[in-house]
Short mmCIF file of C-alpha atoms in Angstrom, two decimals:
data_model
loop_
_atom_site.label_atom_id
_atom_site.label_comp_id
_atom_site.label_asym_id
_atom_site.label_seq_id
_atom_site.Cartn_x
_atom_site.Cartn_y
_atom_site.Cartn_z
CA MET A 183 -2.35 12.76 4.28
CA PRO A 184 0.87 11.21 5.66
CA ALA A 185 -0.32 7.90 4.27
CA MET A 186 -0.49 9.37 0.76
CA LYS A 187 3.11 10.54 1.00
CA THR A 188 4.18 7.08 2.13
CA THR A 189 2.30 5.06 -0.48
CA ARG A 190 2.77 7.41 -3.44
CA PRO A 191 6.22 6.07 -4.49
CA ALA A 192 4.94 2.50 -4.55
CA GLN A 193 1.95 3.56 -6.64
CA ILE A 194 4.32 5.04 -9.22
CA THR A 195 6.98 2.33 -9.39
CA THR A 196 4.85 -0.82 -9.07
CA PRO A 197 2.81 -0.42 -12.32
CA ARG A 198 5.92 0.48 -14.31
CA GLY A 199 7.82 -2.49 -12.98
CA SER A 200 4.92 -4.90 -13.38
CA ALA A 201 4.27 -3.93 -17.01
CA PRO A 202 7.16 -5.99 -18.46
CA GLY A 203 6.76 -8.72 -15.83
CA PHE A 204 3.25 -9.91 -16.71
CA PRO A 205 3.88 -10.45 -20.46
CA LEU A 206 7.08 -12.34 -19.64
CA LYS A 207 5.21 -14.67 -17.31
CA ASP A 208 2.48 -15.30 -19.89
CA ALA A 209 5.03 -15.96 -22.63
CA GLU A 210 6.81 -18.56 -20.51
CA HIS A 211 3.60 -20.22 -19.27
CA PRO A 212 3.35 -22.87 -22.07
CA PHE A 213 6.92 -23.97 -21.36
CA VAL A 214 6.32 -24.43 -17.64
CA ILE A 215 3.27 -26.70 -17.76
CA ASP A 216 5.05 -29.88 -18.85
CA ARG A 217 8.41 -29.17 -17.23
CA PRO A 218 8.74 -30.19 -13.58
CA ALA A 219 11.99 -28.26 -13.33
CA GLY A 220 10.19 -25.05 -14.23
CA SER A 221 11.50 -22.18 -16.31
CA PRO A 222 13.42 -18.98 -15.59
CA GLY A 223 10.59 -16.91 -17.09
CA PRO A 224 8.31 -16.64 -14.03
CA GLY A 225 11.30 -15.90 -11.84
CA GLY A 226 12.42 -13.19 -14.22
CA GLY A 227 8.92 -11.76 -14.21
CA ASN A 228 9.03 -11.53 -10.43
CA VAL A 229 12.33 -9.66 -10.58
CA CYS A 230 11.08 -7.00 -13.01
CA PRO A 231 9.02 -5.01 -10.45
CA VAL A 232 12.03 -4.94 -8.11
CA VAL A 233 14.46 -3.39 -10.60
CA PRO A 234 13.01 0.17 -10.76
CA VAL A 235 12.55 0.21 -6.99
CA GLU A 236 16.17 -0.79 -6.46
CA HIS A 237 17.48 1.88 -8.82
CA GLY A 238 15.26 4.53 -7.26
CA TRP A 239 16.29 3.78 -3.68
CA PRO A 240 19.01 6.24 -2.56
CA GLY A 241 20.25 3.98 0.22
CA CYS A 242 19.87 3.96 3.97
CA ASP A 243 20.03 7.37 5.59
CA ARG A 244 19.64 8.56 9.16
CA ARG A 245 16.82 10.84 8.09
CA ALA A 246 14.76 7.79 7.14
CA PHE A 247 14.37 6.97 10.83
CA ALA A 248 13.03 10.40 11.76
CA ASN A 249 9.38 10.71 12.81
CA LEU A 250 8.89 6.97 12.94
CA SER A 251 6.31 7.15 15.71
CA PRO A 252 3.54 8.92 13.70
CA ASN A 253 4.13 6.65 10.72
CA PHE A 254 4.12 3.57 12.93
CA TRP A 255 0.80 4.42 14.55
CA LEU A 256 -0.66 5.41 11.19
CA GLY A 257 0.38 2.10 9.68
CA LEU A 258 -0.81 0.14 12.71
CA SER A 259 -4.23 1.79 12.54
CA GLY A 260 -4.57 1.09 8.83
CA PHE A 261 -3.42 -2.49 9.33
CA THR A 262 -5.92 -3.02 12.14
CA THR A 263 -8.74 -1.55 10.06
CA LEU A 264 -8.15 -3.93 7.16
CA ALA A 265 -6.99 -6.99 9.08
CA SER A 266 -9.92 -6.89 11.49
CA GLU A 267 -12.29 -7.30 8.56
CA TRP A 268 -10.20 -9.85 6.67
CA TRP A 269 -9.61 -11.99 9.74
CA PHE A 270 -13.32 -12.01 10.47
CA TRP A 271 -13.86 -13.69 7.11
CA GLU A 272 -11.23 -16.27 8.01
CA PHE A 273 -12.85 -16.92 11.37
CA ILE A 274 -16.25 -17.61 9.86
CA GLY A 275 -14.53 -19.85 7.30
CA MET A 276 -12.94 -21.89 10.08
CA ALA A 277 -16.27 -22.02 11.89
CA SER A 278 -18.02 -23.30 8.76
CA SER A 279 -15.46 -26.10 8.46
CA ARG A 280 -16.77 -27.45 11.77
CA ILE A 281 -20.18 -28.03 10.20
CA GLY A 282 -19.13 -30.18 7.27
CA PRO A 283 -17.23 -30.32 3.97
CA SER A 284 -20.24 -29.25 1.90
CA THR A 285 -20.73 -26.22 4.13
CA LEU A 286 -17.06 -25.31 3.79
CA ALA A 287 -17.30 -25.59 0.00
CA ALA A 288 -20.42 -23.42 -0.03
CA GLN A 289 -18.70 -20.91 2.25
CA SER A 290 -15.78 -20.65 -0.18
CA VAL A 291 -18.16 -19.97 -3.06
CA ILE A 292 -20.06 -17.34 -1.08
CA VAL A 293 -16.86 -15.58 -0.02
CA THR A 294 -15.67 -15.48 -3.64
CA ILE A 295 -18.96 -13.97 -4.82
CA SER A 296 -18.97 -11.44 -1.97
CA THR A 297 -15.39 -10.42 -2.69
CA LEU A 298 -16.24 -9.88 -6.34
CA MET A 299 -19.24 -7.72 -5.48
CA TYR A 300 -17.28 -5.72 -2.92
CA GLN A 301 -14.97 -4.25 -5.57
CA PHE A 302 -17.56 -1.63 -6.53
CA SER A 303 -18.09 -0.22 -3.04
CA GLY A 304 -14.37 -0.60 -2.36
CA GLY A 305 -13.66 1.72 -5.29
CA ALA A 306 -16.12 4.26 -3.91
CA SER A 307 -14.34 4.05 -0.56
CA LEU A 308 -10.94 4.80 -2.10
CA ALA A 309 -12.35 7.69 -4.14
CA ALA A 310 -14.06 9.14 -1.06
CA ALA A 311 -10.84 8.96 0.96
CA GLY A 312 -8.81 10.87 -1.62
CA ARG A 313 -11.49 13.42 -2.47
CA TYR A 314 -12.45 14.22 1.11
CA GLY A 315 -8.83 14.49 2.23
CA ASN A 316 -7.95 16.86 -0.61
CA LEU A 317 -10.92 19.13 0.02
CA VAL A 318 -10.41 19.29 3.77
CA GLY A 319 -6.72 20.02 3.26
CA ALA A 320 -7.65 22.84 0.87
CA GLY A 321 -10.08 24.28 3.40
CA CYS A 322 -13.17 23.52 1.32
CA THR A 323 -15.21 22.14 4.18
CA ARG A 324 -18.60 22.64 2.54
CA ARG A 325 -17.57 20.85 -0.62
CA ALA A 326 -16.03 18.11 1.51
CA GLY A 327 -19.40 17.61 3.17
CA HIS A 328 -21.09 17.39 -0.22
CA THR A 329 -18.46 14.86 -1.27
CA VAL A 330 -19.44 12.65 1.64
CA TRP A 331 -23.09 12.70 0.58
CA ALA A 332 -22.14 11.96 -3.04
CA ALA A 333 -19.90 9.07 -1.99
CA LEU A 334 -22.62 7.77 0.31
CA GLY A 335 -25.12 7.85 -2.55
CA ALA A 336 -22.68 5.99 -4.80
CA GLY A 337 -22.11 3.39 -2.10
CA MET A 338 -25.84 2.87 -1.63
CA LEU A 339 -26.30 2.57 -5.39
CA PHE A 340 -23.55 -0.04 -5.71
CA GLY A 341 -24.89 -1.91 -2.69
CA THR A 342 -28.41 -1.97 -4.13
CA LEU A 343 -27.19 -3.19 -7.53
CA THR A 344 -25.05 -5.97 -6.06
CA MET A 345 -27.93 -7.00 -3.79
CA LEU A 346 -30.27 -7.30 -6.76
CA VAL A 347 -27.69 -9.28 -8.72
CA MET A 348 -27.30 -11.74 -5.86
CA LEU A 349 -31.04 -12.15 -5.44
CA VAL A 350 -31.96 -12.47 -9.11
CA PHE A 351 -29.00 -14.52 -10.34
CA ARG A 352 -28.27 -16.60 -7.24
CA HIS A 353 -28.86 -19.90 -9.05
CA THR A 354 -26.60 -18.88 -11.92
CA LEU A 355 -23.85 -17.62 -9.62
CA ALA A 356 -23.92 -20.81 -7.56
CA GLY A 357 -23.73 -22.97 -10.68
CA LEU A 358 -20.66 -21.12 -11.94
CA PHE A 359 -18.52 -22.30 -9.03
CA SER A 360 -19.73 -25.84 -8.33
CA SER A 361 -21.56 -28.73 -9.95
CA GLN A 362 -22.38 -30.54 -6.70
CA GLU A 363 -26.07 -30.29 -5.99
CA ASP A 364 -25.76 -30.03 -2.21
CA VAL A 365 -23.21 -27.21 -2.46
CA VAL A 366 -25.27 -25.33 -5.04
CA ALA A 367 -28.43 -25.71 -2.94
CA LEU A 368 -26.67 -24.38 0.15
CA VAL A 369 -25.22 -21.40 -1.73
CA VAL A 370 -28.65 -20.56 -3.14
CA LYS A 371 -30.11 -20.77 0.37
CA VAL A 372 -27.52 -18.44 1.94
CA LEU A 373 -27.16 -15.85 -0.85
CA PRO A 374 -30.36 -13.92 0.10
CA THR A 375 -28.84 -13.34 3.54
CA VAL A 376 -25.56 -12.29 1.94
CA ALA A 377 -27.50 -9.94 -0.36
CA LEU A 378 -28.89 -8.11 2.66
CA ILE A 379 -25.30 -7.39 3.73
CA GLN A 380 -24.46 -5.46 0.57
CA ILE A 381 -26.14 -2.14 1.37
CA PRO A 382 -24.82 -1.69 4.95
CA ASP A 383 -21.44 -3.02 3.86
CA SER A 384 -21.25 -0.50 1.01
CA ILE A 385 -22.29 2.34 3.32
CA GLY A 386 -19.80 1.30 5.99
CA SER A 387 -16.89 0.89 3.58
CA THR A 388 -17.59 4.26 1.93
CA LEU A 389 -17.74 6.08 5.25
CA ALA A 390 -14.61 4.24 6.37
CA GLY A 391 -12.88 5.79 3.37
CA VAL A 392 -14.05 9.23 4.50
CA ILE A 393 -12.66 8.57 7.98
CA ARG A 394 -9.31 7.53 6.49
CA GLY A 395 -9.27 10.60 4.26
CA ALA A 396 -9.84 12.78 7.31
CA GLY A 397 -6.71 11.32 8.93
CA ARG A 398 -8.59 9.41 11.64
CA PRO A 399 -7.60 5.77 10.98
CA LYS A 400 -7.63 4.99 14.70
CA VAL A 401 -11.36 5.64 14.80
CA GLY A 402 -11.95 3.32 11.86
CA ALA A 403 -9.88 0.60 13.49
CA LEU A 404 -11.83 0.92 16.74
CA ILE A 405 -15.18 0.80 14.96
CA ASN A 406 -14.19 -2.31 13.01
CA CYS A 407 -12.82 -4.16 16.02
CA ILE A 408 -15.94 -3.52 18.09
CA GLY A 409 -18.37 -4.22 15.24
CA TYR A 410 -16.77 -7.44 14.06
CA TYR A 411 -15.46 -9.02 17.25
CA VAL A 412 -17.74 -7.67 19.97
CA VAL A 413 -21.00 -7.77 17.99
CA GLY A 414 -20.70 -9.87 14.84
CA LEU A 415 -18.55 -12.86 15.75
CA PRO A 416 -20.28 -13.78 19.05
CA VAL A 417 -23.71 -13.46 17.42
CA GLY A 418 -22.67 -15.59 14.45
CA ILE A 419 -21.14 -18.32 16.62
CA PHE A 420 -24.20 -18.38 18.87
CA LEU A 421 -26.68 -18.63 15.99
CA THR A 422 -24.64 -21.37 14.34
CA PHE A 423 -23.71 -23.69 17.19
CA SER A 424 -26.40 -23.03 19.80
CA HIS A 425 -29.74 -24.83 20.04
CA LEU A 426 -30.95 -22.68 17.12
CA GLN A 427 -28.66 -24.61 14.73
CA LEU A 428 -28.92 -22.12 11.86
CA GLY A 429 -25.80 -23.47 10.22
CA VAL A 430 -23.85 -21.29 7.83
CA CYS A 431 -26.80 -18.87 7.67
CA GLY A 432 -26.10 -18.06 11.32
CA LEU A 433 -22.53 -17.06 10.47
CA TRP A 434 -23.73 -14.68 7.78
CA LEU A 435 -26.38 -13.27 10.08
CA GLY A 436 -23.50 -12.46 12.41
CA MET A 437 -21.74 -10.78 9.50
CA LEU A 438 -24.93 -8.81 8.84
CA MET A 439 -24.96 -7.62 12.45
CA ALA A 440 -21.27 -6.69 12.20
CA VAL A 441 -21.48 -4.60 9.03
CA THR A 442 -24.73 -2.95 10.17
CA SER A 443 -23.21 -1.89 13.48
CA THR A 444 -20.05 -0.56 11.80
CA ALA A 445 -22.14 1.35 9.24
CA ILE A 446 -24.27 2.95 11.97
CA ALA A 447 -21.22 3.87 14.05
CA SER A 448 -19.38 5.29 11.02
CA PHE A 449 -22.43 7.29 9.96
CA TYR A 450 -22.81 8.76 13.44
CA TYR A 451 -19.12 9.65 13.69
CA VAL A 452 -18.89 11.23 10.23
CA PHE A 453 -22.05 13.33 10.33
CA ILE A 454 -22.21 14.13 14.04
CA GLY A 455 -18.54 14.46 14.91
CA LEU A 456 -16.24 14.70 11.89
CA ILE A 457 -17.91 17.11 9.46
CA PRO A 458 -19.12 19.62 12.11
CA ASP A 459 -15.65 19.56 13.69
CA HIS A 460 -13.93 20.39 10.39
CA TRP A 461 -16.45 23.12 9.67
CA LEU A 462 -15.98 24.67 13.11
CA ARG A 463 -12.19 24.62 12.82
CA GLU A 464 -12.33 26.31 9.44
CA ARG A 465 -14.62 29.04 10.77
CA GLN A 466 -12.25 29.68 13.66
CA ARG A 467 -9.30 29.84 11.28
CA LEU A 468 -11.08 32.38 9.09
CA ILE A 469 -12.03 34.52 12.06
CA ILE A 470 -8.45 34.54 13.37
CA ASP A 471 -6.80 35.22 10.00
CA PRO A 472 -9.25 35.94 7.14
CA SER A 473 -6.40 36.84 4.76
CA ARG A 474 -5.25 33.19 4.66
CA SER A 475 -8.53 32.04 3.18
CA GLN A 476 -9.41 31.77 -0.48
CA PHE A 477 -13.09 32.15 0.42
CA LYS A 478 -15.28 35.24 0.21
CA PHE A 479 -16.01 35.47 3.89
CA HIS A 480 -19.15 37.49 4.61
CA GLN A 481 -19.19 39.18 7.99
CA ASP A 482 -22.97 39.42 7.95
CA LEU A 483 -23.30 35.63 7.44
CA PRO A 484 -20.56 34.09 9.58
CA ALA A 485 -22.21 30.67 9.55
CA ASP A 486 -22.13 30.42 5.76
CA ILE A 487 -18.63 29.65 4.51
CA THR A 488 -19.16 29.70 0.77
CA ASP A 489 -16.34 27.71 -0.78
CA TYR A 490 -18.08 26.71 -4.00
CA GLY A 491 -15.75 26.69 -6.98
CA THR A 492 -12.72 27.90 -5.07
CA ILE A 493 -10.47 25.12 -6.33
CA ASN A 494 -11.66 23.88 -9.68
CA SER A 495 -8.93 21.26 -10.02
CA LEU A 496 -10.12 19.25 -7.01
#
């Protein structure tokens, strides 16, 4: 929850500042194309998002430097979680450049398609993080557990749909990005392997959102680092450049191993460690001070904390 307090101001000011900036850039675009000196329009559009932030900033205060350590480690964990995945994509891109220019072009097309398909499971991950964090903070541990299952089902659904799209329309998708026959043929060859990644990747990203919502970003960072750089990257490099000579397919098989291992580790942590731990803590809190709870706590059924419908707004 500290991350929500930190990022909330930017979520409010950025859309309001960007609203006048984008139309200004589009209006000036025809005047910039044939003018090497440029135009003040794009620069003015870039300034627009800064204006509300500048007016809303009260200035530097000593209180701003209080409690920097928790925020630093929270930010570092979140950065490591995201950067470990993004850098892995860059590493396999650099590795594909060692094979040849056609392979690098095909790799760029595949990464673009994968990024487009990831937006669905990425949205489920963000929704799971906010929903699970709110319910756990409200003490609704049972509903939080049901939220995890619902988010997991949504992630599996999105992963299955994107997998089918990649398998059925792989020729069409490859032709949208390139007209070179060798590049298109290589993309069509690799896309079935990339399609297999979609389901474990969707599951892993959704559960990673649950872990973030529970306030455990360090665990997510550790899982990603081990999955991508201890399992995935060595396997991909070996399959690509060893005597097997699988080419770019070997790199994506390494990615498949990485996302599968992170999905398994996240699933184990969430359902074996995280949810039972939250449930146990809530039971102990109710036993110590039942008056603080909004639940109807039944003494004859201490294991059944019935929090259905306690907070309808969540």
